[in-house]
Amino acid sequence: MAERMKVLVTGGAGYIGSHTVVELVAAGFDVHVVDNFCNSERWILQRLATLCGREIPHTELNLLDEAALQACFAAVKPDAVIHFAALKAVGESVQQPLRYHRNNVGGTLALLQAMQDHGCQHLVFSSSATVYGNPESCPIREDAPLGATNPYGQTKLVMEHVIRDLLAAPGSLLRAAILRYFNPAGAHESGLIGELPRGVPNNLVPFVAQTAAGLRAEISVFGDDYPTRDGTGVRDYIHVVDLAQAHVAALRALRDGGDREITVNLGTGNGFSVLEVIEAFSRAVGRPIPHKRVARRPGDSAECWADPALAEKVLGWKASRGVDAMCADAWRWQQGLSDTPTAARR
Ligand code: UFG
């Protein structure tokens, strides 16, 4: 293998992908981004060039275009793949299950085929705590029962299974890290990259950020009668830069030997309620943010937070940024968005 590992990052212009590109380059990896920009912006590549001090090579393609994907592998010759590219809106997945399975599962099959055909042996896969369905108890360990409550979650479970089947195949040389993210939030501290939801955000933190910026009138707090300390839902919010650094740690762990399969939770081990997140964001902004209590959102669980011990043991990684840094960084990014081509199109 090349001294300097070359890493193909699918979905590298997306939210978690872009932050991971920055950390990979800082750690000395060569990076090639693949993205079809179906839920990301081309101008993010310029921001990446600024942050990385060099252009980041990229190929615009859809993973379902197998000929284009194979040509990309032949040209780039990656040593490793970090696979982020996927659709991720839970509600949309209920409306469009075929599209979710075709895109997420189909794209992953094409990618794994290209890796096999081109002798690429290292895979870091973007999974989710959604594979635990409605958790029986918290903190959640990796050996907790699996199950999905919506088609998006099903696609993550299926993709995990396919990767495990490939790992178990006779003669397989694949080495894979399956990373189950809890609730990624925040932005790069430079304010240059962050989350860019299209339309009304599904997730709490971008909705809070847009409300703080005056783009939304008020936040709806979905349910205040859960059996939690203040009645609102509790989640494990992990700073996106911590998450990005975990991908670098996973790649190193795969490269440097040890287990051929790594499956770990990426969370902080701390739960925050919806009201606590709104309060933390208000501190970052310096004024209260309007919110009202409404009915529960169907499908939500009361609490979901990680036992992150295995990730620390296997990757030598643990989250270091707290919820206040997360909100301050998300707010810096939100404020800078008015100067971007995306804001101009709103
Ligand atoms: N919430 C609100 N108001 C909002 C949005 C969210 O009160 O406008 C609440 C939710 O009810 C929940 C918490 O804020 O208690 C977090 O909600 P998110 O939608 O931000 O995140 P979820 O935990 O529901 O979902 C996340 C990912 C999914 C993944 C799931 C399980 O977004 O992709 O975790 O791992 F499937």
PDB file of N, CA and C in Angstrom, residues 134-135 182-183 204 222 226 228-229 232-238 268-274 276-277 297 299-306 323:
ATOM      1  N   ASN A 134     -36.350   1.643  18.462  1.00  0.00           N
ATOM      2  CA  ASN A 134     -36.714   2.285  19.734  1.00  0.00           C
ATOM      3  C   ASN A 134     -35.960   1.559  20.842  1.00  0.00           C
ATOM      4  N   PRO A 135     -34.885   2.170  21.359  1.00  0.00           N
ATOM      5  CA  PRO A 135     -34.012   1.440  22.292  1.00  0.00           C
ATOM      6  C   PRO A 135     -34.735   1.017  23.571  1.00  0.00           C
ATOM      7  N   PHE A 182     -24.728   8.955  16.642  1.00  0.00           N
ATOM      8  CA  PHE A 182     -25.900   9.409  17.376  1.00  0.00           C
ATOM      9  C   PHE A 182     -26.379  10.723  16.723  1.00  0.00           C
ATOM     10  N   ASN A 183     -26.433  11.855  17.390  1.00  0.00           N
ATOM     11  CA  ASN A 183     -27.009  13.041  16.730  1.00  0.00           C
ATOM     12  C   ASN A 183     -25.930  14.064  16.384  1.00  0.00           C
ATOM     13  N   LEU A 204     -33.307  18.946  14.978  1.00  0.00           N
ATOM     14  CA  LEU A 204     -33.508  20.002  15.967  1.00  0.00           C
ATOM     15  C   LEU A 204     -32.521  21.167  15.815  1.00  0.00           C
ATOM     16  N   PHE A 222     -41.383  18.862  20.273  1.00  0.00           N
ATOM     17  CA  PHE A 222     -42.279  17.721  20.028  1.00  0.00           C
ATOM     18  C   PHE A 222     -42.436  16.859  21.274  1.00  0.00           C
ATOM     19  N   TYR A 226     -42.663  13.054  28.027  1.00  0.00           N
ATOM     20  CA  TYR A 226     -41.818  11.849  28.046  1.00  0.00           C
ATOM     21  C   TYR A 226     -41.292  11.622  29.464  1.00  0.00           C
ATOM     22  N   THR A 228     -38.662  11.791  31.003  1.00  0.00           N
ATOM     23  CA  THR A 228     -37.293  12.322  31.061  1.00  0.00           C
ATOM     24  C   THR A 228     -37.267  13.454  32.080  1.00  0.00           C
ATOM     25  N   ARG A 229     -36.073  14.041  32.356  1.00  0.00           N
ATOM     26  CA  ARG A 229     -36.009  14.986  33.479  1.00  0.00           C
ATOM     27  C   ARG A 229     -36.882  16.221  33.287  1.00  0.00           C
ATOM     28  N   THR A 232     -39.061  16.431  27.890  1.00  0.00           N
ATOM     29  CA  THR A 232     -38.781  16.493  26.443  1.00  0.00           C
ATOM     30  C   THR A 232     -37.742  15.432  26.064  1.00  0.00           C
ATOM     31  N   GLY A 233     -37.667  15.112  24.783  1.00  0.00           N
ATOM     32  CA  GLY A 233     -36.823  14.018  24.295  1.00  0.00           C
ATOM     33  C   GLY A 233     -35.340  14.259  24.562  1.00  0.00           C
ATOM     34  N   VAL A 234     -34.646  13.196  24.919  1.00  0.00           N
ATOM     35  CA  VAL A 234     -33.213  13.297  25.240  1.00  0.00           C
ATOM     36  C   VAL A 234     -32.408  12.581  24.163  1.00  0.00           C
ATOM     37  N   ARG A 235     -31.358  13.262  23.649  1.00  0.00           N
ATOM     38  CA  ARG A 235     -30.500  12.691  22.609  1.00  0.00           C
ATOM     39  C   ARG A 235     -29.030  12.953  22.939  1.00  0.00           C
ATOM     40  N   ASP A 236     -28.182  12.206  22.241  1.00  0.00           N
ATOM     41  CA  ASP A 236     -26.731  12.318  22.425  1.00  0.00           C
ATOM     42  C   ASP A 236     -26.180  13.137  21.251  1.00  0.00           C
ATOM     43  N   TYR A 237     -26.028  14.449  21.458  1.00  0.00           N
ATOM     44  CA  TYR A 237     -25.577  15.336  20.387  1.00  0.00           C
ATOM     45  C   TYR A 237     -24.050  15.322  20.338  1.00  0.00           C
ATOM     46  N   ILE A 238     -23.527  14.988  19.163  1.00  0.00           N
ATOM     47  CA  ILE A 238     -22.072  14.903  19.029  1.00  0.00           C
ATOM     48  C   ILE A 238     -21.589  15.941  18.022  1.00  0.00           C
ATOM     49  N   THR A 268     -21.348  10.852  22.707  1.00  0.00           N
ATOM     50  CA  THR A 268     -20.573  11.404  23.818  1.00  0.00           C
ATOM     51  C   THR A 268     -20.822  10.632  25.107  1.00  0.00           C
ATOM     52  N   GLY A 269     -21.963   9.910  25.164  1.00  0.00           N
ATOM     53  CA  GLY A 269     -22.356   9.262  26.417  1.00  0.00           C
ATOM     54  C   GLY A 269     -23.191  10.181  27.299  1.00  0.00           C
ATOM     55  N   ASN A 270     -23.470  11.411  26.813  1.00  0.00           N
ATOM     56  CA  ASN A 270     -24.293  12.354  27.579  1.00  0.00           C
ATOM     57  C   ASN A 270     -25.563  12.676  26.813  1.00  0.00           C
ATOM     58  N   GLY A 271     -26.676  12.676  27.512  1.00  0.00           N
ATOM     59  CA  GLY A 271     -27.934  13.037  26.867  1.00  0.00           C
ATOM     60  C   GLY A 271     -28.334  14.463  27.211  1.00  0.00           C
ATOM     61  N   PHE A 272     -28.870  15.176  26.222  1.00  0.00           N
ATOM     62  CA  PHE A 272     -29.429  16.518  26.441  1.00  0.00           C
ATOM     63  C   PHE A 272     -30.865  16.534  25.965  1.00  0.00           C
ATOM     64  N   SER A 273     -31.725  17.238  26.728  1.00  0.00           N
ATOM     65  CA  SER A 273     -33.135  17.314  26.338  1.00  0.00           C
ATOM     66  C   SER A 273     -33.310  18.411  25.291  1.00  0.00           C
ATOM     67  N   VAL A 274     -34.471  18.410  24.650  1.00  0.00           N
ATOM     68  CA  VAL A 274     -34.767  19.448  23.649  1.00  0.00           C
ATOM     69  C   VAL A 274     -34.667  20.832  24.302  1.00  0.00           C
ATOM     70  N   GLU A 276     -32.960  21.708  26.925  1.00  0.00           N
ATOM     71  CA  GLU A 276     -31.553  22.024  27.250  1.00  0.00           C
ATOM     72  C   GLU A 276     -30.788  22.487  26.011  1.00  0.00           C
ATOM     73  N   VAL A 277     -31.094  21.898  24.857  1.00  0.00           N
ATOM     74  CA  VAL A 277     -30.424  22.330  23.619  1.00  0.00           C
ATOM     75  C   VAL A 277     -30.855  23.755  23.272  1.00  0.00           C
ATOM     76  N   ARG A 297     -43.839  13.839  18.166  1.00  0.00           N
ATOM     77  CA  ARG A 297     -43.692  13.482  16.754  1.00  0.00           C
ATOM     78  C   ARG A 297     -43.774  11.953  16.662  1.00  0.00           C
ATOM     79  N   GLY A 299     -43.176   8.183  16.105  1.00  0.00           N
ATOM     80  CA  GLY A 299     -41.941   7.430  15.843  1.00  0.00           C
ATOM     81  C   GLY A 299     -40.777   7.815  16.749  1.00  0.00           C
ATOM     82  N   ASP A 300     -40.857   8.959  17.448  1.00  0.00           N
ATOM     83  CA  ASP A 300     -39.746   9.383  18.307  1.00  0.00           C
ATOM     84  C   ASP A 300     -39.694   8.548  19.587  1.00  0.00           C
ATOM     85  N   SER A 301     -38.470   8.295  20.081  1.00  0.00           N
ATOM     86  CA  SER A 301     -38.360   7.647  21.388  1.00  0.00           C
ATOM     87  C   SER A 301     -38.013   8.693  22.439  1.00  0.00           C
ATOM     88  N   ALA A 302     -38.248   8.332  23.707  1.00  0.00           N
ATOM     89  CA  ALA A 302     -38.024   9.284  24.799  1.00  0.00           C
ATOM     90  C   ALA A 302     -36.549   9.669  24.885  1.00  0.00           C
ATOM     91  N   GLU A 303     -35.692   8.648  24.889  1.00  0.00           N
ATOM     92  CA  GLU A 303     -34.273   8.960  24.999  1.00  0.00           C
ATOM     93  C   GLU A 303     -33.441   8.009  24.160  1.00  0.00           C
ATOM     94  N   CYS A 304     -32.282   8.513  23.739  1.00  0.00           N
ATOM     95  CA  CYS A 304     -31.378   7.733  22.908  1.00  0.00           C
ATOM     96  C   CYS A 304     -29.979   8.299  23.105  1.00  0.00           C
ATOM     97  N   TRP A 305     -29.168   7.607  23.898  1.00  0.00           N
ATOM     98  CA  TRP A 305     -27.785   8.052  24.062  1.00  0.00           C
ATOM     99  C   TRP A 305     -26.861   6.865  24.166  1.00  0.00           C
ATOM    100  N   ALA A 306     -25.615   7.112  23.822  1.00  0.00           N
ATOM    101  CA  ALA A 306     -24.655   6.041  23.565  1.00  0.00           C
ATOM    102  C   ALA A 306     -23.866   5.640  24.796  1.00  0.00           C
ATOM    103  N   VAL A 323     -21.715  20.740  24.396  1.00  0.00           N
ATOM    104  CA  VAL A 323     -22.893  21.272  23.724  1.00  0.00           C
ATOM    105  C   VAL A 323     -22.785  22.790  23.517  1.00  0.00           C
TER     106      VAL A 323
END
